[in-house]
Amino acid sequence: TMDRPNTGSGVLLALNAEAVGSLKEGVNFKKNPEDGKCYIIYKNKDGLKACKNQCKHQGGLFIKDIEDLDGRTVKCTKHNWKLNVSTMKYVNPPDCFLQDELEIMDDGGLQLVELNPIDPWLADPREPLELQKGEVKVTYLTHACMELQLGQRRFMFDPWLKGPAFARGWWLFHEPPADSLDRLCAADLIYISHMHSDHLSYPTLKDLSKRRPDVPIYVGDTLRPVFWLQSQVKLTNINVVPFGVWQDIDEHLRFMILMDGVHPEMDTCIIVEYKGHMILNTVDCTRPNGGRLPENVDLMLSDFAGGASGFPMTFSGGKYSDSWKEEFIKNERKKLLNYKSQLVKSLQPRIYCPFAGYFVEAHPSDRYIKDTNIKNSAEDLNALINKIAPEIKTWTPKPGSVLDLGLALRDPTNSEAITSPPGSAKIYKDSWDFDLYVDELNSAISCEIFKHQSWIQFYYTWAGFQNYNLVIRMIETDDNFEPLTDGYDYFVDFVDLSFPTKRPDREHSYIEIKNRIGVMRYVVLHGHLWDDLYIGFQNRISRDPDIYHHKYTHFISYNKTNNDCCLVLYMTIKTLNPFLSEKTDI
């Protein structure tokens, strides 16, 4: 939680005694006639509970769940998430969020009250000073990487400038300007929003560490540390800062990191202020800062594309036909486009720029994903914003494009405010050094450790997930997801963390996962996140029944993962096989 001063409270909804008396047992939907905002009140013999009618996932509206015979559950209209209002726990997916409960005040009628802490960016407000031409320049490099020139200082966001992300699943769509790495090494400070490899790019950071290991890097104080594999790079000036507190860099420059409301353990966003002018970058946050954000900032940056998940593209069986996936993806794109445009309209920035969505499934083995995982275009989002909020200036940059913030604020129509890259500049990547990076992943296949089947038990015991009624079958495959005759094919029963030879007779949830052998073994060997497999489209999944296991997915995505796994596996198998060479390459 943030340490915010001057906490106040606000009445969200007031009902008179007659309206309270007419509340029925179970779920009641109420709307504030003044502002149109909606609330849910649950009534039973023990009293009343209340919350906002807003899903914690992506802010969708709840409606009555016709499958609920007890009158306790509501269903989100966006993604069918379900909330048990009697407990304020989400039940689909299970074991995930708790809904924030509102205070209920009894004044003869009823008042729903929300604590309203002062927004942290309002602490120590500064009057905007006029910006001179060339004083603040924002340069787009690629994906989520922006360079901010703020007076004499250069601030870099999320540098992914080379190599793949998520194992070998994502590759850069845009060609970074030729001097991008030089710019990175010359930066005065770098912000890395979260641990995902399209923001925390180890190929990029390895190059940085060789040239400038002491560059100041700033990250939020997330539960899952951003630099969770810090031993991979020798960077010596990583600064973990608290949420919601201004970090003063000099007389005119400061920044503040905020957490995501949906994934507070991992995702962050940032406000940068220079001479009283604010730049808001919400990066990948699903509900940045729980939906409380500064209005009327000078420049807002956010993601836009979608398609950044293995669901539903890697799923098969049941409803997951190509036509179902196509329709689902189209609807999700539309929802995301509408959500982003409405968010921008509500915040009323002077200038808006969509970014952090420029990746492509470029490897030939992922052609199916590339052809079917259609994403939003920045042009489409900006066109929608221009339609519903024409007063907001939009910017769709190419690599090397520069926005002069001072000129744009004085006159949004000034053609000099935006500089396009030179006509000779390469915009789109057409070569990616596939072999260099794929060979590194595949080098794990022949590692000595995997000659001993006992690695399976040690790996899952080390990971520690159990006491959950789920059985998985893991199958190692080639690049086309065909099982390998010399690959492993095994079951894991997470009730007691056992390894049966077939599915148990009891009722249980079941997931069958086919993993590309090189990526799976590399993930195991180095203790990486399973996001490399899932978000990177490196597996194929079928579920019986077809339900989302939040507890399991959250564990393998965010929990105990570090490169100590390599040592654990090696030392254990060394004990079992004393003839294993001390020099064995693991």
Coordinates of C-alpha atoms in Angstrom, one line a residue:
T1 CA 0.0 0.0 0.0
M2 CA 1.1 3.6 -0.6
D3 CA 1.8 6.0 2.2
R4 CA -0.6 8.8 1.3
P5 CA -1.3 11.9 3.5
N6 CA -4.5 13.6 4.2
T7 CA -6.9 10.7 3.8
G8 CA -10.5 11.8 3.4
S9 CA -13.7 10.0 2.5
G10 CA -16.5 10.4 0.0
V11 CA -20.1 9.3 -0.1
L12 CA -20.6 7.3 -3.3
L13 CA -24.3 6.4 -2.9
A14 CA -27.0 7.4 -0.4
L15 CA -30.3 5.5 0.1
N16 CA -33.2 6.6 2.3
A17 CA -34.8 4.3 4.8
E18 CA -37.6 3.3 2.4
A19 CA -35.0 2.3 -0.3
V20 CA -33.0 0.3 2.3
G21 CA -36.2 -1.5 3.4
S22 CA -36.9 -2.5 -0.2
L23 CA -33.5 -4.2 -0.6
K24 CA -34.1 -7.9 -1.3
E25 CA -32.2 -10.9 0.1
G26 CA -29.1 -11.6 -2.0
V27 CA -27.7 -9.3 -4.7
N28 CA -29.0 -5.8 -5.4
F29 CA -27.7 -3.6 -8.2
K30 CA -27.9 0.2 -7.6
K31 CA -26.9 3.2 -9.7
N32 CA -26.2 6.7 -8.4
P33 CA -28.5 8.9 -10.5
E34 CA -26.2 11.9 -10.2
D35 CA -23.1 10.4 -11.8
G36 CA -24.3 7.1 -13.3
K37 CA -21.9 5.0 -11.4
C38 CA -23.0 1.5 -10.3
Y39 CA -22.8 -0.4 -7.1
I40 CA -23.7 -3.8 -5.7
I41 CA -25.3 -4.3 -2.3
Y42 CA -25.6 -7.8 -0.8
K43 CA -28.1 -8.5 1.9
N44 CA -28.5 -11.6 4.2
K45 CA -29.5 -12.3 7.8
D46 CA -26.1 -11.0 9.0
G47 CA -26.5 -7.6 7.4
L48 CA -25.2 -5.8 4.3
K49 CA -22.1 -5.7 2.2
A50 CA -21.3 -3.4 -0.7
C51 CA -18.8 -2.8 -3.4
K52 CA -18.4 -1.0 -6.7
N53 CA -19.9 -2.7 -9.7
Q54 CA -16.6 -2.9 -11.4
C55 CA -14.5 -6.0 -12.1
K56 CA -10.9 -5.9 -10.8
H57 CA -9.7 -7.6 -13.9
Q58 CA -10.3 -4.9 -16.6
G59 CA -13.0 -2.8 -15.1
G60 CA -16.0 -4.6 -16.6
L61 CA -19.6 -4.3 -15.4
F62 CA -21.2 -7.1 -13.3
I63 CA -24.6 -8.5 -14.1
K64 CA -26.7 -11.2 -12.5
D65 CA -25.2 -14.7 -12.9
I66 CA -28.1 -16.9 -14.1
E67 CA -26.2 -20.0 -13.2
D68 CA -26.1 -19.0 -9.5
L69 CA -29.1 -20.5 -7.7
D70 CA -28.0 -19.1 -4.3
G71 CA -28.2 -15.4 -5.4
R72 CA -24.6 -14.7 -4.3
T73 CA -22.7 -14.5 -7.5
V74 CA -22.4 -11.9 -10.2
K75 CA -20.7 -12.2 -13.6
C76 CA -18.5 -9.7 -15.5
T77 CA -19.7 -8.8 -19.0
K78 CA -16.2 -8.5 -20.3
H79 CA -14.5 -11.9 -19.6
N80 CA -17.1 -13.8 -17.6
W81 CA -15.2 -13.5 -14.3
K82 CA -17.4 -14.3 -11.3
L83 CA -17.6 -12.6 -7.9
N84 CA -19.2 -14.1 -4.8
V85 CA -20.5 -10.9 -3.2
S86 CA -21.2 -12.6 0.1
T87 CA -17.5 -13.2 0.6
M88 CA -16.1 -10.6 -1.8
K89 CA -14.0 -13.3 -3.4
Y90 CA -13.7 -14.0 -7.1
V91 CA -14.7 -17.6 -7.8
N92 CA -13.9 -17.7 -11.6
P93 CA -11.0 -17.8 -11.8
P94 CA -10.7 -19.2 -8.3
D95 CA -8.0 -18.2 -5.8
C96 CA -7.3 -14.8 -7.3
F97 CA -8.6 -11.4 -6.2
L98 CA -10.6 -10.0 -3.3
Q99 CA -13.1 -7.3 -4.2
D100 CA -12.6 -4.0 -2.3
E101 CA -15.5 -3.6 0.1
L102 CA -17.1 -0.2 0.7
E103 CA -17.8 1.2 4.1
I104 CA -21.6 1.3 5.0
M105 CA -22.7 4.1 7.2
D106 CA -26.1 4.0 8.9
D107 CA -27.8 7.4 9.1
G108 CA -31.4 6.3 9.2
G109 CA -30.9 5.3 5.6
L110 CA -27.6 4.0 4.1
Q111 CA -24.5 5.6 2.8
L112 CA -21.7 3.8 0.8
V113 CA -18.4 5.5 1.7
E114 CA -15.0 5.2 0.1
L115 CA -11.8 6.4 1.6
N116 CA -10.3 9.0 -0.7
P117 CA -6.6 9.4 0.0
I118 CA -5.0 12.4 -1.7
D119 CA -3.4 11.4 -4.9
P120 CA 0.4 11.2 -4.3
W121 CA 1.3 13.2 -7.4
L122 CA -0.5 16.2 -5.9
A123 CA 2.0 16.4 -3.1
D124 CA 4.3 19.4 -3.5
P125 CA 2.7 20.7 -6.7
R126 CA 4.8 22.8 -9.1
E127 CA 3.6 25.5 -11.4
P128 CA 4.4 24.7 -15.1
L129 CA 7.2 26.8 -16.5
E130 CA 7.3 27.5 -20.3
L131 CA 9.4 25.0 -22.2
Q132 CA 11.8 26.3 -24.8
K133 CA 12.2 24.8 -28.3
G134 CA 14.4 21.7 -28.0
E135 CA 14.3 21.6 -24.2
V136 CA 12.1 18.5 -23.9
K137 CA 12.3 16.0 -26.7
V138 CA 10.7 12.5 -26.7
T139 CA 12.2 10.0 -29.1
Y140 CA 10.6 6.7 -29.9
L141 CA 13.1 3.9 -30.4
T142 CA 11.2 0.6 -30.5
H143 CA 8.4 -1.3 -28.7
A144 CA 8.2 0.3 -25.2
C145 CA 11.6 2.0 -25.4
M146 CA 11.4 5.8 -25.4
E147 CA 14.2 8.3 -24.7
L148 CA 13.2 11.5 -22.9
Q149 CA 15.6 14.5 -23.2
L150 CA 14.6 16.7 -20.2
G151 CA 16.9 19.7 -20.2
Q152 CA 20.4 18.4 -19.8
R153 CA 19.3 14.9 -18.7
R154 CA 18.3 11.8 -20.7
F155 CA 15.8 9.3 -19.3
M156 CA 15.3 6.0 -21.0
F157 CA 12.2 3.7 -20.7
D158 CA 12.3 -0.1 -21.0
P159 CA 15.2 -0.7 -23.4
W160 CA 14.6 -3.9 -25.5
L161 CA 16.9 -3.2 -28.5
K162 CA 18.1 -6.6 -29.6
G163 CA 17.3 -10.3 -29.3
P164 CA 14.0 -12.0 -28.7
A165 CA 11.6 -11.8 -25.7
F166 CA 9.7 -14.7 -24.1
A167 CA 12.3 -17.3 -25.1
R168 CA 12.0 -17.2 -28.9
G169 CA 8.3 -16.2 -29.3
W170 CA 8.5 -12.4 -29.6
W171 CA 10.8 -10.4 -31.9
L172 CA 11.1 -6.7 -32.5
F173 CA 8.7 -5.3 -35.2
H174 CA 10.5 -2.0 -35.6
E175 CA 14.2 -1.6 -36.4
P176 CA 15.7 0.6 -33.6
P177 CA 17.7 3.6 -34.8
A178 CA 21.4 2.7 -35.5
D179 CA 22.6 4.7 -32.5
S180 CA 20.0 3.3 -30.0
L181 CA 22.6 1.4 -27.9
D182 CA 24.8 4.4 -27.8
R183 CA 21.9 6.5 -26.6
L184 CA 21.1 3.8 -23.9
C185 CA 24.7 3.8 -22.7
A186 CA 24.7 7.6 -22.5
A187 CA 21.4 7.8 -20.5
D188 CA 21.4 9.6 -17.1
L189 CA 18.8 7.3 -15.8
I190 CA 16.8 4.2 -16.9
Y191 CA 13.3 3.0 -15.8
I192 CA 12.4 -0.6 -16.2
S193 CA 8.7 -1.2 -15.6
H194 CA 8.6 -4.9 -14.8
M195 CA 10.2 -8.3 -15.2
H196 CA 8.9 -9.4 -18.6
S197 CA 11.6 -9.8 -21.1
D198 CA 10.2 -7.3 -23.6
H199 CA 11.0 -4.7 -21.0
L200 CA 13.8 -6.4 -19.0
S201 CA 15.8 -7.5 -22.1
Y202 CA 18.9 -9.4 -21.0
P203 CA 20.5 -9.4 -24.5
T204 CA 20.2 -5.5 -24.3
L205 CA 21.3 -5.2 -20.7
K206 CA 24.3 -7.5 -21.2
D207 CA 25.6 -5.0 -23.8
L208 CA 24.9 -2.1 -21.5
S209 CA 26.7 -3.8 -18.6
K210 CA 29.9 -4.2 -20.7
R211 CA 29.9 -0.5 -21.6
R212 CA 28.3 1.3 -18.6
P213 CA 27.7 -1.0 -15.6
D214 CA 27.1 1.9 -13.2
V215 CA 24.2 3.6 -15.1
P216 CA 21.4 4.4 -12.6
I217 CA 18.5 2.1 -13.1
Y218 CA 15.2 2.6 -11.3
V219 CA 12.5 0.0 -10.6
G220 CA 9.4 -0.2 -8.4
D221 CA 9.4 -2.1 -5.1
T222 CA 7.3 -4.9 -6.5
L223 CA 6.8 -8.2 -4.6
R224 CA 8.4 -10.0 -7.6
P225 CA 11.7 -8.1 -8.0
V226 CA 12.3 -6.8 -11.5
F227 CA 15.9 -8.0 -11.5
W228 CA 15.0 -11.5 -10.4
L229 CA 17.9 -12.9 -12.5
Q230 CA 20.4 -10.2 -11.5
S231 CA 23.4 -12.5 -11.8
Q232 CA 22.9 -12.6 -15.6
V233 CA 24.1 -9.0 -15.9
K234 CA 26.7 -7.0 -14.0
L235 CA 24.8 -3.8 -13.4
T236 CA 25.9 -2.1 -10.2
N237 CA 23.4 0.8 -9.7
I238 CA 19.9 -0.7 -9.5
N239 CA 17.7 1.5 -7.3
V240 CA 14.4 0.0 -5.9
V241 CA 12.1 2.9 -5.0
P242 CA 8.8 3.0 -3.0
F243 CA 5.5 3.6 -4.7
G244 CA 3.8 6.9 -4.8
V245 CA 6.8 9.0 -3.7
W246 CA 8.5 11.7 -5.8
Q247 CA 12.1 10.9 -6.6
D248 CA 13.9 14.2 -7.0
I249 CA 16.7 14.1 -9.7
D250 CA 17.5 17.8 -9.8
E251 CA 15.8 21.2 -9.3
H252 CA 13.4 20.6 -12.2
L253 CA 13.2 16.9 -12.8
R254 CA 11.4 14.2 -10.6
F255 CA 9.5 11.0 -11.2
M256 CA 7.1 8.7 -9.3
I257 CA 6.5 5.0 -9.8
L258 CA 3.0 3.6 -9.3
M259 CA 1.8 0.0 -9.1
D260 CA -0.8 -1.8 -11.2
G261 CA -4.2 -2.5 -9.6
V262 CA -4.5 -5.9 -11.1
H263 CA -0.9 -7.2 -11.0
P264 CA 0.6 -5.1 -8.1
E265 CA 3.2 -7.9 -7.5
M266 CA 4.8 -7.2 -10.9
D267 CA 3.5 -4.3 -13.1
T268 CA 4.3 -0.7 -12.6
C269 CA 3.8 2.7 -14.4
I270 CA 5.5 6.0 -14.0
I271 CA 4.9 9.8 -13.9
V272 CA 7.8 12.0 -15.0
E273 CA 7.7 15.7 -14.2
Y274 CA 10.0 18.4 -15.6
K275 CA 9.4 22.0 -14.8
G276 CA 5.8 21.2 -13.8
H277 CA 5.0 19.4 -17.0
M278 CA 3.9 15.7 -16.5
I279 CA 4.5 12.7 -18.7
L280 CA 2.4 9.6 -17.8
N281 CA 3.6 6.2 -19.0
T282 CA 1.1 3.4 -18.0
V283 CA 3.2 0.8 -19.9
D284 CA 1.5 -2.7 -19.7
C285 CA -0.6 -2.0 -16.6
T286 CA -4.1 -3.5 -16.8
R287 CA -5.5 -1.0 -14.3
P288 CA -2.7 1.4 -13.5
N289 CA -2.8 2.6 -9.9
G290 CA -6.2 1.0 -9.5
G291 CA -7.7 3.4 -12.0
R292 CA -6.6 6.6 -10.2
L293 CA -4.4 8.6 -12.5
P294 CA -3.5 12.2 -13.1
E295 CA -5.7 14.2 -15.5
N296 CA -4.6 16.7 -18.1
V297 CA -1.0 15.5 -18.3
D298 CA 1.1 17.0 -21.1
L299 CA 1.9 13.6 -22.7
M300 CA 0.4 10.1 -22.0
L301 CA 1.9 6.9 -23.3
S302 CA 0.3 3.5 -23.1
D303 CA 0.1 0.0 -24.7
F304 CA -2.5 -0.7 -27.3
A305 CA -1.9 -3.9 -29.3
G306 CA -3.3 -6.9 -27.4
G307 CA -2.3 -10.4 -28.4
A308 CA 0.3 -10.6 -25.6
S309 CA -0.9 -13.9 -24.2
G310 CA -0.9 -17.6 -25.1
F311 CA -4.6 -17.6 -24.7
P312 CA -6.4 -18.6 -26.8
M313 CA -3.8 -19.2 -29.6
T314 CA -2.0 -22.1 -27.9
F315 CA -5.2 -23.9 -26.8
S316 CA -6.8 -26.9 -28.5
G317 CA -9.7 -29.2 -28.1
G318 CA -13.3 -28.4 -27.1
K319 CA -14.4 -25.0 -28.3
Y320 CA -11.0 -23.9 -29.5
S321 CA -11.5 -24.1 -33.2
D322 CA -9.8 -21.6 -35.5
S323 CA -13.1 -19.8 -36.1
W324 CA -13.8 -19.5 -32.3
K325 CA -10.3 -18.1 -31.8
E326 CA -10.7 -15.7 -34.6
E327 CA -14.0 -14.4 -33.2
F328 CA -12.6 -14.2 -29.7
I329 CA -9.5 -12.3 -30.7
K330 CA -11.6 -9.8 -32.8
N331 CA -13.8 -9.1 -29.8
E332 CA -10.9 -8.8 -27.4
R333 CA -9.2 -6.3 -29.8
K334 CA -12.4 -4.3 -29.9
K335 CA -12.8 -4.3 -26.1
L336 CA -9.2 -3.2 -25.6
L337 CA -9.5 -0.4 -28.3
N338 CA -12.6 0.9 -26.6
Y339 CA -11.1 0.7 -23.1
K340 CA -8.0 2.5 -24.1
S341 CA -9.8 5.2 -26.0
Q342 CA -12.2 5.8 -23.1
L343 CA -9.4 5.9 -20.6
V344 CA -7.5 8.5 -22.7
K345 CA -10.7 10.5 -23.1
S346 CA -11.4 10.5 -19.4
L347 CA -7.8 11.6 -18.5
Q348 CA -7.7 14.3 -21.2
P349 CA -3.9 14.4 -21.8
R350 CA -2.8 17.2 -24.1
I351 CA -1.0 14.6 -26.3
Y352 CA -1.4 10.8 -26.5
C353 CA 1.0 8.2 -27.9
P354 CA 0.3 4.5 -28.2
F355 CA 3.4 2.3 -27.9
A356 CA 4.6 -0.9 -26.2
G357 CA 2.9 -3.2 -28.7
Y358 CA 5.3 -3.5 -31.5
F359 CA 6.4 -7.2 -31.5
V360 CA 6.0 -9.9 -34.1
E361 CA 6.0 -13.7 -34.0
A362 CA 8.7 -13.7 -36.6
H363 CA 10.3 -17.1 -36.3
P364 CA 9.2 -19.4 -39.2
S365 CA 8.0 -22.1 -36.8
D366 CA 5.5 -19.6 -35.4
R367 CA 3.9 -18.7 -38.7
Y368 CA 0.5 -19.9 -37.5
I369 CA 0.6 -17.6 -34.5
K370 CA 1.8 -14.7 -36.6
D371 CA -1.0 -15.1 -39.1
T372 CA -3.9 -15.6 -36.6
N373 CA -2.9 -13.5 -33.6
I374 CA -4.1 -10.2 -35.1
K375 CA -3.4 -7.1 -33.0
N376 CA -4.7 -3.6 -32.8
S377 CA -2.9 -0.9 -34.8
A378 CA -1.8 2.3 -33.2
E379 CA -3.3 4.1 -36.1
D380 CA -6.8 2.6 -35.4
L381 CA -6.6 3.6 -31.7
N382 CA -5.5 7.1 -32.5
A383 CA -8.3 7.4 -35.2
L384 CA -10.9 6.4 -32.5
I385 CA -9.5 9.0 -30.0
N386 CA -9.5 11.7 -32.7
K387 CA -13.2 10.9 -33.2
I388 CA -14.4 10.8 -29.6
A389 CA -11.9 13.4 -28.2
P390 CA -10.7 15.6 -31.0
E391 CA -9.2 18.1 -28.6
I392 CA -6.4 15.5 -27.8
K393 CA -3.5 15.5 -30.1
T394 CA -2.3 12.0 -31.1
W395 CA 1.1 10.8 -32.2
T396 CA 1.9 7.5 -34.0
P397 CA 5.7 7.5 -34.1
K398 CA 8.1 5.5 -36.2
P399 CA 11.6 4.5 -34.9
G400 CA 13.6 7.7 -34.6
S401 CA 10.6 10.1 -34.6
V402 CA 11.0 13.0 -32.2
L403 CA 8.3 15.0 -30.4
D404 CA 9.3 18.5 -29.2
L405 CA 7.0 18.9 -26.2
G406 CA 7.4 22.6 -25.8
L407 CA 6.5 23.3 -29.5
A408 CA 3.6 20.8 -29.4
L409 CA 2.1 22.4 -26.3
R410 CA 2.3 25.9 -27.6
D411 CA 0.8 25.0 -31.0
P412 CA -0.4 21.4 -31.6
T413 CA -0.7 22.2 -35.3
N414 CA 2.9 23.2 -35.6
S415 CA 4.5 20.9 -38.1
E416 CA 7.9 21.4 -36.5
A417 CA 6.7 19.8 -33.2
I418 CA 7.2 16.3 -34.7
T419 CA 10.3 15.3 -36.6
S420 CA 10.0 12.1 -38.7
P421 CA 13.0 9.8 -39.1
P422 CA 15.3 10.3 -42.1
G423 CA 13.9 9.0 -45.4
S424 CA 16.8 6.5 -45.5
A425 CA 16.0 5.1 -42.0
K426 CA 15.0 1.5 -41.8
I427 CA 11.6 1.2 -40.1
Y428 CA 10.7 -2.5 -40.0
K429 CA 13.0 -5.3 -39.0
D430 CA 13.5 -8.1 -41.6
S431 CA 16.3 -10.1 -40.0
W432 CA 16.6 -11.2 -36.4
D433 CA 19.6 -13.5 -35.9
F434 CA 17.3 -16.4 -35.2
D435 CA 20.0 -19.1 -35.1
L436 CA 22.1 -17.2 -32.6
Y437 CA 19.3 -17.1 -30.0
V438 CA 17.6 -20.4 -30.8
D439 CA 20.9 -22.3 -30.7
E440 CA 21.5 -20.9 -27.2
L441 CA 18.1 -22.2 -26.1
N442 CA 18.6 -25.6 -27.7
S443 CA 22.0 -26.0 -26.0
A444 CA 20.0 -27.0 -22.9
I445 CA 18.7 -30.2 -24.7
S446 CA 22.0 -32.1 -24.4
C447 CA 22.8 -31.0 -20.8
E448 CA 23.9 -33.9 -18.6
I449 CA 21.2 -33.3 -16.1
F450 CA 18.4 -34.3 -18.5
K451 CA 20.0 -37.8 -19.0
H452 CA 18.7 -38.6 -15.5
Q453 CA 14.9 -38.9 -15.2
S454 CA 15.2 -37.9 -11.5
W455 CA 15.4 -34.2 -12.6
I456 CA 11.6 -34.2 -12.9
Q457 CA 11.0 -34.9 -9.3
F458 CA 13.6 -32.5 -8.1
Y459 CA 12.5 -29.7 -10.3
Y460 CA 8.8 -29.8 -9.2
T461 CA 9.8 -30.4 -5.5
W462 CA 12.1 -27.4 -5.7
A463 CA 9.3 -25.3 -7.3
G464 CA 7.1 -26.4 -4.3
F465 CA 3.5 -26.1 -5.8
Q466 CA 1.1 -28.7 -4.2
N467 CA -2.1 -29.2 -2.2
Y468 CA -4.1 -28.4 -5.3
N469 CA -6.4 -30.9 -7.2
L470 CA -4.7 -30.6 -10.6
V471 CA -2.9 -33.2 -12.7
I472 CA -0.7 -32.1 -15.6
R473 CA 0.8 -34.2 -18.4
M474 CA 4.0 -32.7 -19.8
I475 CA 5.2 -33.8 -23.2
E476 CA 8.5 -32.7 -24.9
T477 CA 8.1 -32.0 -28.6
D478 CA 9.8 -30.7 -31.7
D479 CA 9.1 -27.3 -33.2
N480 CA 5.9 -28.6 -34.7
F481 CA 4.6 -29.8 -31.3
E482 CA 5.0 -33.5 -32.3
P483 CA 6.2 -35.7 -29.4
L484 CA 9.8 -36.8 -29.5
T485 CA 10.6 -40.5 -29.1
D486 CA 13.6 -39.6 -26.9
G487 CA 11.8 -36.8 -25.1
Y488 CA 10.2 -36.9 -21.7
D489 CA 6.4 -37.6 -21.2
Y490 CA 5.3 -37.5 -17.6
F491 CA 2.5 -36.8 -15.2
V492 CA 2.5 -34.5 -12.1
D493 CA -0.2 -34.8 -9.5
F494 CA -0.2 -31.5 -7.5
V495 CA -2.5 -32.9 -4.7
D496 CA 0.5 -34.6 -3.1
L497 CA 3.3 -33.7 -5.6
S498 CA 3.5 -37.3 -6.9
F499 CA 4.5 -38.5 -10.4
P500 CA 2.0 -41.2 -11.4
T501 CA 2.3 -43.2 -14.7
K502 CA -1.4 -42.4 -15.6
R503 CA -4.2 -40.1 -14.6
P504 CA -5.7 -40.9 -11.1
D505 CA -9.2 -42.4 -10.8
R506 CA -10.5 -39.6 -8.5
E507 CA -12.2 -36.5 -9.9
H508 CA -9.6 -33.9 -10.8
S509 CA -8.7 -31.1 -13.1
Y510 CA -6.4 -32.0 -16.0
I511 CA -4.1 -30.1 -18.3
E512 CA -2.0 -31.5 -21.1
I513 CA 0.9 -29.4 -22.1
K514 CA 3.2 -29.9 -25.1
N515 CA 6.4 -27.9 -24.8
R516 CA 9.1 -27.3 -27.3
I517 CA 12.0 -29.3 -25.9
G518 CA 14.7 -26.6 -26.2
V519 CA 12.7 -23.9 -24.5
M520 CA 11.3 -26.2 -21.8
R521 CA 14.7 -27.5 -20.8
Y522 CA 16.3 -24.0 -20.9
V523 CA 13.5 -22.8 -18.6
V524 CA 14.1 -25.7 -16.2
L525 CA 17.9 -25.4 -16.3
H526 CA 17.9 -21.7 -15.5
G527 CA 14.8 -21.4 -13.3
H528 CA 13.1 -19.1 -15.7
L529 CA 9.4 -18.1 -15.6
W530 CA 7.0 -20.3 -17.5
D531 CA 5.8 -17.1 -19.1
D532 CA 8.6 -17.8 -21.6
L533 CA 6.6 -20.9 -22.7
Y534 CA 3.1 -19.5 -22.4
I535 CA 3.3 -15.8 -23.4
G536 CA 6.0 -16.8 -25.9
F537 CA 3.7 -19.3 -27.7
Q538 CA 6.2 -22.2 -27.1
N539 CA 3.6 -24.7 -26.0
R540 CA 0.2 -26.1 -26.8
I541 CA -2.4 -26.6 -24.1
S542 CA -5.6 -28.6 -23.6
R543 CA -7.7 -28.5 -20.4
D544 CA -10.3 -30.9 -18.9
P545 CA -12.5 -29.3 -17.7
D546 CA -11.8 -26.0 -19.5
I547 CA -11.3 -23.7 -16.5
Y548 CA -8.6 -21.2 -15.7
H549 CA -6.4 -22.3 -12.7
H550 CA -5.3 -18.9 -11.4
K551 CA -3.5 -20.3 -8.4
Y552 CA -1.4 -22.6 -10.5
T553 CA -0.8 -20.2 -13.3
H554 CA 0.1 -17.4 -10.9
F555 CA 2.6 -19.6 -9.1
I556 CA 4.5 -20.8 -12.2
S557 CA 4.5 -17.2 -13.6
Y558 CA 5.6 -15.2 -10.6
N559 CA 6.8 -17.4 -7.8
K560 CA 9.9 -19.3 -6.9
T561 CA 12.0 -18.9 -10.0
N562 CA 15.7 -18.2 -10.1
N563 CA 18.9 -19.7 -11.4
D564 CA 19.6 -21.6 -8.2
C565 CA 17.5 -24.4 -9.8
C566 CA 20.5 -25.2 -12.0
L567 CA 22.7 -25.7 -8.9
V568 CA 20.0 -27.7 -7.1
L569 CA 19.6 -30.1 -10.0
Y570 CA 23.3 -30.5 -10.6
M571 CA 24.2 -31.1 -6.9
T572 CA 21.3 -33.6 -6.5
I573 CA 22.1 -35.6 -9.6
K574 CA 25.8 -35.4 -8.7
T575 CA 24.9 -37.2 -5.4
L576 CA 23.1 -39.9 -7.3
N577 CA 25.8 -40.2 -9.9
P578 CA 29.3 -39.6 -8.4
F579 CA 30.9 -40.2 -11.8
L580 CA 29.4 -36.9 -13.2
S581 CA 32.3 -34.7 -14.1
E582 CA 33.0 -31.6 -12.1
K583 CA 33.4 -29.8 -15.5
T584 CA 30.1 -30.9 -16.9
D585 CA 28.5 -28.0 -18.8
I586 CA 25.2 -27.4 -17.1

